mmCIF file of N, CA and C in Angstrom:
data_model
loop_
_atom_site.group_PDB
_atom_site.id
_atom_site.type_symbol
_atom_site.label_atom_id
_atom_site.label_comp_id
_atom_site.label_asym_id
_atom_site.label_seq_id
_atom_site.Cartn_x
_atom_site.Cartn_y
_atom_site.Cartn_z
ATOM 1 N N MET G 1 -14.559 -23.935 10.850
ATOM 2 C CA MET G 1 -12.180 -24.399 11.007
ATOM 3 C C MET G 1 -13.039 -24.842 9.967
ATOM 4 N N LEU G 2 -12.229 -25.203 9.030
ATOM 5 C CA LEU G 2 -11.201 -25.714 8.273
ATOM 6 C C LEU G 2 -10.358 -26.368 8.478
ATOM 7 N N GLY G 3 -9.376 -27.453 8.645
ATOM 8 C CA GLY G 3 -7.647 -27.932 8.352
ATOM 9 C C GLY G 3 -7.201 -28.715 7.220
ATOM 10 N N MET G 4 -6.373 -28.461 6.968
ATOM 11 C CA MET G 4 -6.343 -29.368 6.102
ATOM 12 C C MET G 4 -4.893 -29.615 6.356
ATOM 13 N N ILE G 5 -3.991 -31.275 5.980
ATOM 14 C CA ILE G 5 -2.624 -31.489 5.948
ATOM 15 C C ILE G 5 -1.990 -31.529 4.585
ATOM 16 N N ILE G 6 -0.707 -31.046 4.257
ATOM 17 C CA ILE G 6 -0.624 -30.186 3.207
ATOM 18 C C ILE G 6 1.250 -30.623 3.647
ATOM 19 N N SER G 7 1.944 -31.383 3.038
ATOM 20 C CA SER G 7 3.529 -32.233 2.932
ATOM 21 C C SER G 7 4.536 -30.468 2.676
ATOM 22 N N CYS G 8 5.242 -30.203 2.736
ATOM 23 C CA CYS G 8 5.654 -29.154 2.903
ATOM 24 C C CYS G 8 6.505 -28.860 1.394
ATOM 25 N N LYS G 9 6.786 -28.843 0.516
ATOM 26 C CA LYS G 9 6.509 -28.670 -1.068
ATOM 27 C C LYS G 9 4.982 -28.506 -1.633
ATOM 28 N N GLU G 10 3.999 -28.799 -0.629
ATOM 29 C CA GLU G 10 2.822 -28.956 -1.173
ATOM 30 C C GLU G 10 2.803 -27.082 -0.615
ATOM 31 N N GLU G 11 3.194 -26.775 0.295
ATOM 32 C CA GLU G 11 3.524 -25.055 1.629
ATOM 33 C C GLU G 11 4.060 -24.505 0.997
ATOM 34 N N GLN G 12 4.826 -24.937 0.034
ATOM 35 C CA GLN G 12 6.248 -24.143 -0.447
ATOM 36 C C GLN G 12 5.734 -23.538 -2.365
ATOM 37 N N GLU G 13 4.429 -24.484 -2.867
ATOM 38 C CA GLU G 13 3.682 -24.034 -4.056
ATOM 39 C C GLU G 13 3.420 -23.353 -3.643
ATOM 40 N N ILE G 14 2.478 -23.334 -3.061
ATOM 41 C CA ILE G 14 1.157 -22.775 -1.961
ATOM 42 C C ILE G 14 1.439 -21.270 -1.772
ATOM 43 N N ARG G 15 2.443 -21.771 -0.973
ATOM 44 C CA ARG G 15 3.280 -19.942 -0.726
ATOM 45 C C ARG G 15 3.807 -18.925 -1.866
ATOM 46 N N TYR G 16 4.384 -19.936 -3.410
ATOM 47 C CA TYR G 16 4.958 -19.310 -4.148
ATOM 48 C C TYR G 16 3.317 -18.495 -4.856
ATOM 49 N N LEU G 17 2.256 -19.186 -5.373
ATOM 50 C CA LEU G 17 0.515 -19.152 -5.904
ATOM 51 C C LEU G 17 0.157 -17.688 -5.047
ATOM 52 N N ILE G 18 0.450 -18.253 -4.082
ATOM 53 C CA ILE G 18 -0.533 -16.595 -3.871
ATOM 54 C C ILE G 18 0.740 -15.285 -3.623
ATOM 55 N N LYS G 19 2.016 -15.863 -3.442
ATOM 56 C CA LYS G 19 2.915 -14.028 -3.855
ATOM 57 C C LYS G 19 2.718 -14.104 -5.524
ATOM 58 N N ARG G 20 2.730 -14.961 -6.105
ATOM 59 C CA ARG G 20 2.364 -14.456 -7.502
ATOM 60 C C ARG G 20 1.505 -13.809 -7.809
ATOM 61 N N GLU G 21 0.225 -14.369 -7.166
ATOM 62 C CA GLU G 21 -0.860 -13.766 -7.462
ATOM 63 C C GLU G 21 -0.638 -12.164 -6.830
ATOM 64 N N MET G 22 -0.229 -11.806 -5.656
ATOM 65 C CA MET G 22 -0.025 -10.625 -4.720
ATOM 66 C C MET G 22 0.403 -10.327 -5.813
ATOM 67 N N ASP G 23 1.979 -10.577 -5.992
ATOM 68 C CA ASP G 23 2.647 -9.171 -7.146
ATOM 69 C C ASP G 23 2.112 -8.984 -8.113
ATOM 70 N N GLU G 24 1.180 -9.991 -8.676
ATOM 71 C CA GLU G 24 0.260 -9.145 -10.206
ATOM 72 C C GLU G 24 -0.356 -8.020 -9.696
ATOM 73 N N ILE G 25 -1.266 -8.044 -8.752
ATOM 74 C CA ILE G 25 -1.659 -6.921 -8.471
ATOM 75 C C ILE G 25 -1.324 -5.668 -8.174
ATOM 76 N N LEU G 26 -0.077 -5.960 -7.310
ATOM 77 C CA LEU G 26 0.042 -4.875 -7.113
ATOM 78 C C LEU G 26 1.367 -4.304 -8.269
ATOM 79 N N PHE G 27 1.512 -4.808 -9.132
ATOM 80 C CA PHE G 27 1.567 -4.156 -10.158
ATOM 81 C C PHE G 27 0.683 -4.333 -10.656
ATOM 82 N N ASP G 28 -0.669 -4.099 -11.195
ATOM 83 C CA ASP G 28 -1.713 -3.742 -11.937
ATOM 84 C C ASP G 28 -2.268 -2.752 -10.893
ATOM 85 N N LEU G 29 -2.030 -2.235 -9.743
ATOM 86 C CA LEU G 29 -3.114 -1.383 -9.266
ATOM 87 C C LEU G 29 -2.394 0.060 -9.489
ATOM 88 N N ASN G 30 -0.689 -0.170 -9.911
ATOM 89 C CA ASN G 30 0.146 0.875 -10.610
ATOM 90 C C ASN G 30 -0.352 2.121 -12.096
ATOM 91 N N ASP G 31 -1.201 0.623 -12.608
ATOM 92 C CA ASP G 31 -1.689 0.893 -13.838
ATOM 93 C C ASP G 31 -2.445 2.044 -14.087
ATOM 94 N N HIS G 32 -2.441 3.251 -14.783
ATOM 95 C CA HIS G 32 -3.243 4.115 -14.988
ATOM 96 C C HIS G 32 -4.996 3.691 -15.546
ATOM 97 N N ARG G 33 -4.499 2.554 -15.903
ATOM 98 C CA ARG G 33 -6.374 2.242 -17.138
ATOM 99 C C ARG G 33 -6.384 1.798 -16.477
ATOM 100 N N VAL G 34 -6.451 1.794 -15.343
ATOM 101 C CA VAL G 34 -7.842 0.186 -14.443
ATOM 102 C C VAL G 34 -8.412 1.523 -13.756
ATOM 103 N N ASP G 35 -9.703 0.563 -13.626
ATOM 104 C CA ASP G 35 -10.596 1.674 -13.523
ATOM 105 C C ASP G 35 -10.764 1.526 -11.882
ATOM 106 N N HIS G 36 -11.210 2.350 -11.014
ATOM 107 C CA HIS G 36 -10.927 3.028 -9.757
ATOM 108 C C HIS G 36 -12.085 2.260 -9.043
ATOM 109 N N SER G 37 -13.190 0.876 -9.681
ATOM 110 C CA SER G 37 -13.943 -0.403 -8.959
ATOM 111 C C SER G 37 -13.673 -1.132 -9.438
ATOM 112 N N ALA G 38 -12.386 -1.336 -9.781
ATOM 113 C CA ALA G 38 -11.761 -2.516 -10.494
ATOM 114 C C ALA G 38 -10.930 -2.554 -9.313
ATOM 115 N N LYS G 39 -10.073 -1.488 -9.331
ATOM 116 C CA LYS G 39 -9.238 -1.359 -8.342
ATOM 117 C C LYS G 39 -9.414 -1.050 -6.987
ATOM 118 N N LYS G 40 -10.310 -1.194 -6.270
ATOM 119 C CA LYS G 40 -11.246 -1.546 -5.449
ATOM 120 C C LYS G 40 -10.972 -2.522 -5.005
ATOM 121 N N ALA G 41 -11.779 -3.479 -5.819
ATOM 122 C CA ALA G 41 -11.753 -5.253 -5.968
ATOM 123 C C ALA G 41 -10.501 -5.619 -5.896
ATOM 124 N N MET G 42 -9.772 -5.061 -6.439
ATOM 125 C CA MET G 42 -8.129 -5.655 -6.067
ATOM 126 C C MET G 42 -7.693 -5.796 -4.762
ATOM 127 N N GLU G 43 -8.002 -4.767 -4.495
ATOM 128 C CA GLU G 43 -7.104 -4.245 -3.244
ATOM 129 C C GLU G 43 -8.472 -5.074 -1.972
ATOM 130 N N GLU G 44 -9.410 -5.737 -2.344
ATOM 131 C CA GLU G 44 -10.388 -6.282 -0.999
ATOM 132 C C GLU G 44 -9.425 -7.918 -1.321
ATOM 133 N N ARG G 45 -8.946 -8.338 -2.837
ATOM 134 C CA ARG G 45 -8.771 -10.192 -3.274
ATOM 135 C C ARG G 45 -7.543 -10.130 -2.613
ATOM 136 N N TYR G 46 -6.429 -8.964 -2.864
ATOM 137 C CA TYR G 46 -5.037 -8.832 -1.805
ATOM 138 C C TYR G 46 -5.470 -9.187 -0.340
ATOM 139 N N THR G 47 -6.029 -8.365 0.353
ATOM 140 C CA THR G 47 -6.303 -8.687 1.087
ATOM 141 C C THR G 47 -6.377 -10.413 1.826
ATOM 142 N N VAL G 48 -7.230 -10.576 1.933
ATOM 143 C CA VAL G 48 -8.124 -12.108 1.504
ATOM 144 C C VAL G 48 -6.894 -13.253 0.941
ATOM 145 N N LEU G 49 -5.817 -12.742 0.166
ATOM 146 C CA LEU G 49 -4.839 -14.096 0.137
ATOM 147 C C LEU G 49 -3.899 -13.829 1.003
ATOM 148 N N PHE G 50 -3.178 -12.023 1.276
ATOM 149 C CA PHE G 50 -2.666 -11.644 1.797
ATOM 150 C C PHE G 50 -2.370 -12.414 3.518
ATOM 151 N N THR G 51 -4.147 -12.318 4.409
ATOM 152 C CA THR G 51 -4.098 -13.373 4.605
ATOM 153 C C THR G 51 -3.915 -14.457 4.772
ATOM 154 N N LEU G 52 -3.799 -15.099 3.661
ATOM 155 C CA LEU G 52 -3.809 -16.756 3.598
ATOM 156 C C LEU G 52 -2.320 -16.918 3.501
ATOM 157 N N PHE G 53 -1.962 -16.106 2.868
ATOM 158 C CA PHE G 53 -0.099 -15.883 2.806
ATOM 159 C C PHE G 53 0.452 -16.167 4.270
ATOM 160 N N LYS G 54 -0.023 -15.107 4.885
ATOM 161 C CA LYS G 54 0.582 -14.728 6.481
ATOM 162 C C LYS G 54 0.248 -16.248 7.457
ATOM 163 N N ARG G 55 -0.731 -17.378 7.179
ATOM 164 C CA ARG G 55 -1.053 -18.799 7.788
ATOM 165 C C ARG G 55 0.574 -19.683 7.523
ATOM 166 N N LEU G 56 0.907 -19.053 6.084
ATOM 167 C CA LEU G 56 2.151 -19.868 5.421
ATOM 168 C C LEU G 56 3.937 -19.054 5.057
ATOM 169 N N ALA G 57 4.007 -18.141 6.039
ATOM 170 C CA ALA G 57 4.948 -17.778 5.108
ATOM 171 C C ALA G 57 5.301 -16.749 6.444
ATOM 172 N N SER G 58 7.257 -16.795 6.371
ATOM 173 C CA SER G 58 8.288 -16.464 7.575
ATOM 174 C C SER G 58 7.620 -14.565 7.847
ATOM 175 N N PRO G 59 7.304 -14.285 8.849
ATOM 176 C CA PRO G 59 7.400 -12.544 9.737
ATOM 177 C C PRO G 59 8.411 -11.819 8.372
ATOM 178 N N LYS G 60 9.325 -11.786 8.208
ATOM 179 C CA LYS G 60 10.185 -11.448 7.477
ATOM 180 C C LYS G 60 9.330 -10.658 5.392
ATOM 181 N N GLU G 61 9.256 -11.912 5.098
ATOM 182 C CA GLU G 61 7.953 -12.946 3.938
ATOM 183 C C GLU G 61 6.954 -11.463 4.291
ATOM 184 N N CYS G 62 6.150 -11.946 5.836
ATOM 185 C CA CYS G 62 4.994 -10.353 5.228
ATOM 186 C C CYS G 62 5.373 -9.521 5.684
ATOM 187 N N LEU G 63 6.381 -9.115 6.745
ATOM 188 C CA LEU G 63 6.466 -7.354 6.083
ATOM 189 C C LEU G 63 6.856 -7.204 4.461
ATOM 190 N N TYR G 64 7.077 -7.588 3.749
ATOM 191 C CA TYR G 64 7.536 -7.347 2.209
ATOM 192 C C TYR G 64 6.671 -7.240 1.608
ATOM 193 N N TYR G 65 5.444 -7.863 1.707
ATOM 194 C CA TYR G 65 3.907 -8.349 1.508
ATOM 195 C C TYR G 65 3.525 -7.060 1.931
ATOM 196 N N MET G 66 3.187 -6.390 3.253
ATOM 197 C CA MET G 66 1.364 -6.248 4.524
ATOM 198 C C MET G 66 1.783 -4.861 3.528
ATOM 199 N N PRO G 67 0.448 -4.790 3.739
ATOM 200 C CA PRO G 67 -0.230 -4.038 3.153
ATOM 201 C C PRO G 67 -0.398 -2.509 4.040
ATOM 202 N N SER G 68 0.209 -1.201 3.166
ATOM 203 C CA SER G 68 0.248 0.132 3.831
ATOM 204 C C SER G 68 -0.901 0.875 2.758
ATOM 205 N N LYS G 69 -1.838 1.136 4.144
ATOM 206 C CA LYS G 69 -2.543 2.214 4.371
ATOM 207 C C LYS G 69 -2.407 3.037 4.207
ATOM 208 N N ARG G 70 -0.602 3.568 3.505
ATOM 209 C CA ARG G 70 -0.865 5.054 3.026
ATOM 210 C C ARG G 70 -0.303 4.792 2.399
ATOM 211 N N LYS G 71 0.240 4.165 1.543
ATOM 212 C CA LYS G 71 0.646 3.620 0.315
ATOM 213 C C LYS G 71 -0.283 3.400 -0.445
ATOM 214 N N LYS G 72 -1.416 2.806 0.067
ATOM 215 C CA LYS G 72 -2.637 2.146 -0.724
ATOM 216 C C LYS G 72 -2.775 0.341 -1.323
ATOM 217 N N LEU G 73 -1.210 -0.006 -0.714
ATOM 218 C CA LEU G 73 -1.075 -1.770 -1.460
ATOM 219 C C LEU G 73 -0.530 -1.020 -2.359
ATOM 220 N N LYS G 74 0.102 0.272 -2.643
ATOM 221 C CA LYS G 74 1.104 0.442 -3.982
ATOM 222 C C LYS G 74 3.102 0.735 -3.816
ATOM 223 N N ARG G 75 4.358 -1.020 -4.347
ATOM 224 C CA ARG G 75 5.164 -0.586 -3.793
ATOM 225 C C ARG G 75 5.597 -0.754 -5.612
ATOM 226 N N GLY G 76 7.417 0.007 -5.229
ATOM 227 C CA GLY G 76 7.899 0.208 -5.952
ATOM 228 C C GLY G 76 9.154 -0.350 -6.645
#
């Protein structure tokens, strides 16, 4: 296990970057032109990002980005 000390401003920036990356993945998952194998890799990346996000974000923010088994990570 690793740990690090970051300032509040750095925490906000990390949270912002993770949210933007998750939003991009969700957008790309809705694109029918993206190959199935690429979507699978994107879903795995989303899971890793969400795990990091849970450590920094409020429960309310986490609910919005929480992967849904029924919707397969799609947001509308």
